[in-house]
Short mmCIF file of C-alpha atoms in Angstrom, two decimals:
data_model
loop_
_atom_site.label_atom_id
_atom_site.label_comp_id
_atom_site.label_asym_id
_atom_site.label_seq_id
_atom_site.Cartn_x
_atom_site.Cartn_y
_atom_site.Cartn_z
CA MET A 1138 -4.58 37.90 90.01
CA GLU A 1139 -6.75 37.88 93.16
CA ILE A 1140 -3.99 39.21 95.29
CA LEU A 1141 -3.67 42.17 93.04
CA VAL A 1142 -7.53 43.00 92.85
CA ASN A 1143 -7.68 42.70 96.48
CA ASN A 1144 -4.95 45.37 97.15
CA PRO A 1145 -6.54 48.65 97.89
CA GLU A 1146 -3.60 50.48 96.14
CA LEU A 1147 -4.52 49.18 92.91
CA TRP A 1148 -7.53 51.08 92.77
CA ASN A 1149 -5.74 54.41 92.94
CA ASP A 1150 -5.01 53.87 89.14
CA ALA A 1151 -8.23 53.23 87.34
CA ASP A 1152 -6.25 52.68 84.21
CA ALA A 1153 -4.06 50.04 85.75
CA ALA A 1154 -7.15 48.65 87.70
CA ARG A 1155 -8.96 48.30 84.33
CA VAL A 1156 -6.20 46.36 82.65
CA VAL A 1157 -5.79 43.87 85.94
CA MET A 1158 -9.57 43.21 86.09
CA GLN A 1159 -9.65 42.45 82.29
CA LYS A 1160 -6.77 40.00 82.33
CA LYS A 1161 -8.32 38.29 85.58
CA SER A 1162 -11.73 37.76 83.62
CA ALA A 1163 -10.06 36.48 80.68
CA LEU A 1164 -7.81 33.97 83.00
CA GLU A 1165 -11.30 32.84 84.88
CA ARG A 1166 -12.69 32.18 81.48
CA VAL A 1167 -9.81 29.93 80.32
CA LEU A 1168 -9.75 28.16 83.69
CA ASN A 1169 -13.46 27.82 83.86
CA ASP A 1170 -13.62 26.17 80.35
CA PHE A 1171 -11.16 23.52 81.35
CA VAL A 1172 -12.81 22.74 84.75
CA ASP A 1173 -16.25 22.64 83.24
CA LEU A 1174 -14.52 20.43 80.36
CA GLU A 1175 -13.23 17.80 83.13
CA ARG A 1176 -16.48 17.76 84.99
CA ASP A 1177 -18.71 17.17 81.70
CA ALA A 1178 -16.46 14.51 80.57
CA ALA A 1179 -16.59 12.54 83.85
CA ASP A 1180 -20.14 13.09 84.08
CA LEU A 1181 -20.79 11.57 80.42
CA SER A 1182 -18.44 8.80 81.00
CA ASP A 1183 -20.39 7.86 84.14
CA LEU A 1184 -23.87 8.21 82.21
CA TYR A 1185 -22.63 6.05 79.42
CA ASN A 1186 -21.33 3.34 81.44
CA MET A 1187 -24.74 3.06 83.29
CA ALA A 1188 -26.56 3.12 80.02
CA VAL A 1189 -24.60 0.38 78.49
CA SER A 1190 -25.07 -1.81 81.58
CA GLU A 1191 -28.74 -1.37 81.53
CA ASN A 1192 -28.77 -1.79 77.68
CA ASP A 1193 -30.56 1.75 77.37
CA MET A 1194 -29.47 2.33 73.74
CA LYS A 1195 -31.71 5.39 73.39
CA THR A 1196 -30.02 6.99 76.25
CA VAL A 1197 -26.69 5.79 74.71
CA ALA A 1198 -27.25 7.60 71.61
CA ASP A 1199 -28.32 10.68 73.30
CA ILE A 1200 -24.86 10.57 75.29
CA GLU A 1201 -22.87 9.73 72.01
CA LYS A 1202 -24.31 13.04 70.70
CA SER A 1203 -23.18 14.91 73.66
CA ILE A 1204 -19.66 13.15 73.53
CA ILE A 1205 -19.51 14.63 69.95
CA ASP A 1206 -20.46 18.24 71.19
CA LEU A 1207 -17.89 17.82 74.03
CA ALA A 1208 -15.04 16.84 71.31
CA HIS A 1209 -15.93 20.17 69.47
CA ARG A 1210 -15.61 22.14 72.88
CA VAL A 1211 -12.05 20.31 73.50
CA ASP A 1212 -10.93 21.28 70.09
CA ASP A 1213 -11.65 24.98 70.80
CA ALA A 1214 -10.12 24.63 74.43
CA LYS A 1215 -6.92 23.19 72.51
CA LEU A 1216 -6.38 26.55 70.70
CA VAL A 1217 -4.78 27.78 74.13
CA THR A 1218 -1.98 25.44 73.62
CA LEU A 1219 -0.99 27.06 70.20
CA PHE A 1220 0.19 30.23 72.15
CA SER A 1221 3.68 28.81 72.89
CA ASP A 1222 5.87 31.99 72.29
CA PRO A 1223 6.89 34.07 75.59
CA ALA A 1224 5.02 36.98 74.15
CA ASP A 1225 2.01 35.44 72.97
CA LYS A 1226 -0.33 36.06 76.23
CA ALA A 1227 0.63 39.85 75.77
CA GLY A 1228 -1.61 42.59 74.73
CA ALA A 1229 -0.94 44.11 71.39
CA PHE A 1230 0.00 47.27 69.58
CA LEU A 1231 -1.33 47.19 66.17
CA PHE A 1232 -0.24 49.79 63.42
CA ILE A 1233 -2.08 50.25 59.97
CA GLN A 1234 -0.80 52.40 57.18
CA ALA A 1235 -2.52 53.23 53.72
CA GLY A 1236 -0.47 52.25 50.87
CA ALA A 1237 -0.08 54.34 47.74
CA GLY A 1238 -3.48 55.37 46.12
CA GLY A 1239 -4.64 58.31 47.90
CA THR A 1240 -8.30 58.53 49.08
CA GLU A 1241 -9.01 54.71 47.98
CA ALA A 1242 -6.23 53.35 50.12
CA GLN A 1243 -6.90 55.38 53.05
CA ASP A 1244 -10.54 54.51 52.93
CA TRP A 1245 -9.35 50.63 53.07
CA ALA A 1246 -7.12 51.48 55.64
CA SER A 1247 -10.01 52.58 57.85
CA MET A 1248 -11.93 49.58 56.97
CA LEU A 1249 -9.18 47.52 58.24
CA ALA A 1250 -9.18 49.30 61.39
CA ARG A 1251 -12.54 48.82 61.96
CA MET A 1252 -12.31 45.05 61.16
CA TYR A 1253 -9.56 44.69 64.10
CA VAL A 1254 -11.83 46.91 66.39
CA ARG A 1255 -14.83 44.47 65.76
CA TRP A 1256 -12.72 41.31 66.14
CA ALA A 1257 -11.42 42.77 69.49
CA GLU A 1258 -14.69 43.61 70.79
CA ARG A 1259 -15.85 40.11 70.06
CA HIS A 1260 -13.14 38.65 72.36
CA GLY A 1261 -13.65 41.07 75.11
CA TYR A 1262 -10.65 43.06 74.60
CA VAL A 1263 -10.34 46.74 75.49
CA VAL A 1264 -9.04 48.99 72.21
CA ASP A 1265 -7.51 52.48 72.58
CA VAL A 1266 -6.61 54.72 69.78
CA ILE A 1267 -3.14 55.56 70.46
CA ASP A 1268 -2.22 57.68 67.51
CA GLU A 1269 -4.23 58.65 64.09
CA HIS A 1270 -3.62 60.52 61.04
CA PRO A 1271 -6.94 61.27 59.12
CA GLY A 1272 -6.92 60.88 55.46
CA ASP A 1273 -7.16 64.25 53.32
CA GLU A 1274 -10.62 63.34 52.09
CA ALA A 1275 -11.77 60.22 53.75
CA GLY A 1276 -10.50 57.35 56.04
CA ILE A 1277 -7.09 57.37 57.58
CA LYS A 1278 -3.38 57.42 56.51
CA SER A 1279 -2.14 55.62 59.55
CA ILE A 1280 -3.60 54.39 63.05
CA THR A 1281 -2.11 52.83 66.08
CA LEU A 1282 -4.10 50.67 68.33
CA GLN A 1283 -3.59 49.44 71.74
CA ILE A 1284 -5.45 46.02 72.17
CA ALA A 1285 -5.40 45.24 75.84
CA GLY A 1286 -6.31 41.44 76.84
CA LEU A 1287 -4.77 38.22 77.37
CA ARG A 1288 -3.25 36.72 74.00
CA ALA A 1289 -4.08 39.54 71.96
CA TYR A 1290 -0.90 39.53 70.42
CA GLY A 1291 -0.42 35.98 70.14
CA TRP A 1292 -3.89 35.93 68.01
CA LEU A 1293 -2.84 38.90 65.85
CA LYS A 1294 1.00 38.55 65.25
CA ALA A 1295 0.58 36.64 62.05
CA ASP A 1296 -1.65 39.27 60.49
CA ALA A 1297 1.30 41.59 59.99
CA GLY A 1298 1.63 42.10 56.27
CA VAL A 1299 0.19 43.90 53.27
CA HIS A 1300 -3.74 43.49 52.89
CA ARG A 1301 -5.28 43.70 49.50
CA LEU A 1302 -8.69 45.18 48.36
CA VAL A 1303 -10.28 44.72 45.25
CA ARG A 1304 -13.56 46.43 44.85
CA ILE A 1305 -15.60 49.05 42.69
CA SER A 1306 -14.30 52.35 44.10
CA PRO A 1307 -17.16 54.73 45.75
CA PHE A 1308 -14.75 57.45 45.06
CA ASP A 1309 -14.69 56.72 41.35
CA SER A 1310 -17.39 58.39 39.27
CA ASN A 1311 -16.95 55.89 36.35
CA ALA A 1312 -17.42 53.11 39.02
CA ARG A 1313 -14.04 51.60 37.67
CA ARG A 1314 -12.67 48.55 39.98
CA HIS A 1315 -9.94 49.44 42.04
CA THR A 1316 -7.10 47.67 43.81
CA SER A 1317 -5.86 49.02 47.12
CA PHE A 1318 -3.32 47.94 49.72
CA ALA A 1319 -2.62 48.61 53.40
CA SER A 1320 -0.01 47.20 55.62
CA VAL A 1321 -0.58 46.00 59.25
CA ASP A 1322 2.23 45.77 61.68
CA VAL A 1323 1.76 44.17 65.16
CA TRP A 1324 3.80 44.21 68.37
CA PRO A 1325 3.39 42.78 71.80
CA ASP A 1326 2.51 45.21 74.57
CA ILE A 1327 5.07 43.83 76.88
CA ASP A 1328 4.67 43.87 80.79
CA ASP A 1329 6.91 46.22 82.86
CA ASP A 1330 8.75 43.22 84.46
CA ILE A 1331 10.26 42.59 81.12
CA VAL A 1332 13.33 44.65 81.03
CA VAL A 1333 14.57 46.50 77.60
CA ASP A 1334 17.55 48.88 78.13
CA ILE A 1335 17.25 52.01 76.22
CA ALA A 1336 20.08 54.61 76.40
CA ASP A 1337 19.08 58.20 76.66
CA LYS A 1338 21.84 58.96 74.08
CA ASP A 1339 20.00 56.63 71.60
CA LEU A 1340 16.70 58.73 71.52
CA ARG A 1341 15.66 61.76 69.70
CA ILE A 1342 12.22 63.08 71.19
CA ASP A 1343 10.38 65.60 69.15
CA THR A 1344 7.09 67.39 70.10
CA TYR A 1345 4.49 68.57 67.87
CA ARG A 1346 0.85 69.83 67.67
CA ALA A 1347 -1.68 66.89 67.67
CA SER A 1348 -4.00 66.66 64.79
CA GLY A 1349 -7.78 65.54 64.52
CA ALA A 1350 -10.14 65.32 67.02
CA GLY A 1351 -9.56 65.76 70.65
CA GLY A 1352 -10.68 69.18 71.84
CA GLN A 1353 -9.20 72.83 71.92
CA HIS A 1354 -6.37 71.96 74.38
CA VAL A 1355 -4.98 69.22 72.32
CA ASN A 1356 -5.12 70.98 69.15
CA LYS A 1357 -3.40 74.14 70.36
CA THR A 1358 -0.56 72.78 72.34
CA ASP A 1359 2.58 70.57 71.38
CA SER A 1360 1.43 67.65 73.26
CA ALA A 1361 2.27 64.98 70.82
CA ILE A 1362 5.27 62.97 71.06
CA ARG A 1363 7.66 61.59 68.48
CA ILE A 1364 10.53 59.23 69.61
CA THR A 1365 12.86 58.03 67.16
CA HIS A 1366 15.30 55.24 68.41
CA ILE A 1367 18.48 56.19 66.32
CA PRO A 1368 20.34 52.80 66.05
CA THR A 1369 17.15 51.16 64.74
CA ASN A 1370 15.37 54.03 63.46
CA ILE A 1371 12.38 52.95 64.80
CA VAL A 1372 9.70 55.84 65.27
CA VAL A 1373 6.92 55.85 67.55
CA THR A 1374 4.19 58.52 67.90
CA CYS A 1375 1.48 59.27 70.48
CA GLN A 1376 -1.08 62.02 70.66
CA THR A 1377 -4.02 60.41 72.61
CA ASP A 1378 -3.73 62.55 75.62
CA ARG A 1379 -3.57 66.02 76.59
CA SER A 1380 -0.64 65.38 78.87
CA GLN A 1381 2.80 65.75 77.27
CA HIS A 1382 4.11 63.27 80.14
CA LYS A 1383 1.54 60.79 79.32
CA ASN A 1384 2.08 60.58 75.69
CA ARG A 1385 5.63 60.21 76.39
CA ASP A 1386 5.20 57.44 78.82
CA MET A 1387 3.02 55.61 76.07
CA ALA A 1388 5.49 56.44 73.44
CA MET A 1389 8.16 54.89 75.51
CA LYS A 1390 6.15 51.87 76.40
CA MET A 1391 5.54 51.18 72.43
CA LEU A 1392 9.01 51.81 71.92
CA ARG A 1393 10.24 49.07 74.43
CA SER A 1394 7.67 46.75 72.90
CA LYS A 1395 8.99 47.22 69.47
CA LEU A 1396 12.59 46.84 70.47
CA TYR A 1397 11.53 43.56 72.43
CA GLU A 1398 9.64 42.31 69.21
CA LEU A 1399 12.78 43.21 67.02
CA GLU A 1400 14.94 41.10 69.31
CA MET A 1401 12.47 38.15 69.19
CA LYS A 1402 12.38 38.24 65.35
CA LYS A 1403 16.07 38.38 65.16
CA ARG A 1404 16.20 35.04 67.13
CA GLN A 1405 13.47 33.33 65.35
CA GLU A 1406 15.04 34.29 61.96
CA ALA A 1407 18.34 32.83 63.31
CA GLU A 1408 16.41 29.51 64.23
CA ALA A 1409 14.44 29.48 60.88
CA ALA A 1410 17.45 29.90 58.81
CA SER A 1411 18.93 26.57 60.67
CA LYS A 1412 15.95 24.85 59.32
CA GLU A 1413 16.28 23.31 55.99
CA GLY A 1414 13.51 24.36 53.52
CA GLN A 1415 11.59 26.56 55.86
CA LYS A 1416 9.93 29.49 54.40
CA LYS A 1417 9.82 33.08 55.96
CA ILE A 1418 7.22 35.63 55.32
CA GLU A 1419 8.92 38.92 54.80
CA TRP A 1420 7.40 42.34 55.85
CA GLY A 1421 5.86 43.92 53.13
CA SER A 1422 4.39 40.71 51.51
CA GLN A 1423 1.02 40.28 50.48
CA ILE A 1424 -0.85 38.22 52.93
CA ARG A 1425 -4.42 38.18 52.45
CA SER A 1426 -6.83 39.35 49.77
CA TYR A 1427 -10.42 40.70 50.00
CA VAL A 1428 -12.25 40.80 46.75
CA LEU A 1429 -15.80 42.60 46.69
CA GLN A 1430 -16.24 42.65 42.94
CA PRO A 1431 -16.47 41.07 40.49
CA TYR A 1432 -17.16 38.08 42.92
CA GLN A 1433 -16.87 38.01 46.90
CA MET A 1434 -13.92 36.17 48.38
CA VAL A 1435 -11.46 36.85 51.24
CA LYS A 1436 -8.38 34.39 51.07
CA ASP A 1437 -5.41 33.92 52.95
CA LEU A 1438 -2.53 33.61 50.57
CA ARG A 1439 -0.31 31.52 52.93
CA THR A 1440 -2.68 28.83 54.11
CA GLY A 1441 -5.31 29.10 51.42
CA VAL A 1442 -8.33 29.47 53.89
CA GLU A 1443 -11.13 31.36 52.08
CA SER A 1444 -14.49 32.79 52.91
CA THR A 1445 -17.25 33.83 50.59
CA ASP A 1446 -18.90 36.36 52.87
CA PRO A 1447 -16.41 39.26 53.22
CA ASP A 1448 -19.22 41.54 54.98
CA SER A 1449 -18.76 39.33 58.04
CA VAL A 1450 -15.17 39.13 57.73
CA LEU A 1451 -14.82 42.88 57.66
CA ASP A 1452 -17.14 43.01 60.49
CA GLY A 1453 -14.40 41.41 62.56
CA ASP A 1454 -15.31 37.56 61.86
CA ILE A 1455 -11.30 36.59 61.03
CA ASP A 1456 -10.77 33.84 63.79
CA ARG A 1457 -10.73 31.09 60.87
CA PHE A 1458 -7.72 32.96 59.31
CA LEU A 1459 -5.85 33.56 62.66
CA ILE A 1460 -6.29 29.96 63.80
CA SER A 1461 -5.30 28.59 60.36
CA MET A 1462 -2.11 30.54 61.10
CA LEU A 1463 -1.51 29.44 64.61
CA GLN A 1464 -1.85 25.87 63.45
CA ASN A 1465 0.50 26.44 60.43
CA ASN A 1466 3.18 27.63 62.61
CA VAL A 1467 3.03 24.97 65.00
CA LYS A 1468 3.43 22.38 62.24
CA THR A 1469 6.32 24.50 60.89
CA ASP A 1470 8.05 24.53 64.13
CA SER A 1471 7.74 20.91 64.78
CA GLY A 1472 9.31 19.92 61.34
CA MET A 1473 5.52 18.84 59.86
CA ASN A 1474 4.70 19.45 56.27
#
């Protein structure tokens, strides 16, 4: 990464330079965490032995408290070891689609999008809106986010599925309780050095006029791109840029990533099928419930992890749910119950 950053040609492309710098900073944070842990462990060991030899029990007690703090930091650092799949280190594309229910479901989809954006910001990731379709009255029908940063996909991959909201609807004049659904899909933003062969004959490419905000040029030209991969029926769209060529490049990048993810899922399902008693979480299954009324609770239905503070969860505090799924997957892969 240092070699890349010191290459003057990198800075000819501001977007590419931004991604490289972001990845470099993330790697430095991980490396520095382990260097600090090694140093602090060695220092505490020396101080502890010295205090014991001098029978300084007050200092021993203080050092023991510091050791407990160090143990908590080690637990946090261990999270890095949970990202074992080849694509875990990649950035992520995250797609959210409102379920049936009109405005209520579309508002829920926009709440979910904000939750993931806030989570990404907490982790220092860079978020770009690749494609967005506004709701009829409020919220969004669907949105595609690109989340750039080390291990974004590793963190988010298990959040694919249906998310359920229960609340008193702000759009219901009778203040009745409504249940809304929105689906989340996640796939890795794979690097260019991962080769995914795509034949031109397998593609159908359509152009259309972009919707939503974006300025006069965006809304008055057919700059938006829709690519359909005919063999798999995978459809990707991009309307984020004024340039049709740039939108096409981004759509092809998403398609490559989705095809890569599809192949990885096929391999994982084949491996899972050979393991007796292993449960699979199919696309479309409800994975998490967010209840705002009559009580307040967010519960992951796969791991049982709960929070009684849905406001903080919807503000991006979802690490406890993501970590529990990472740990659960490690136990499943190792054959543990």
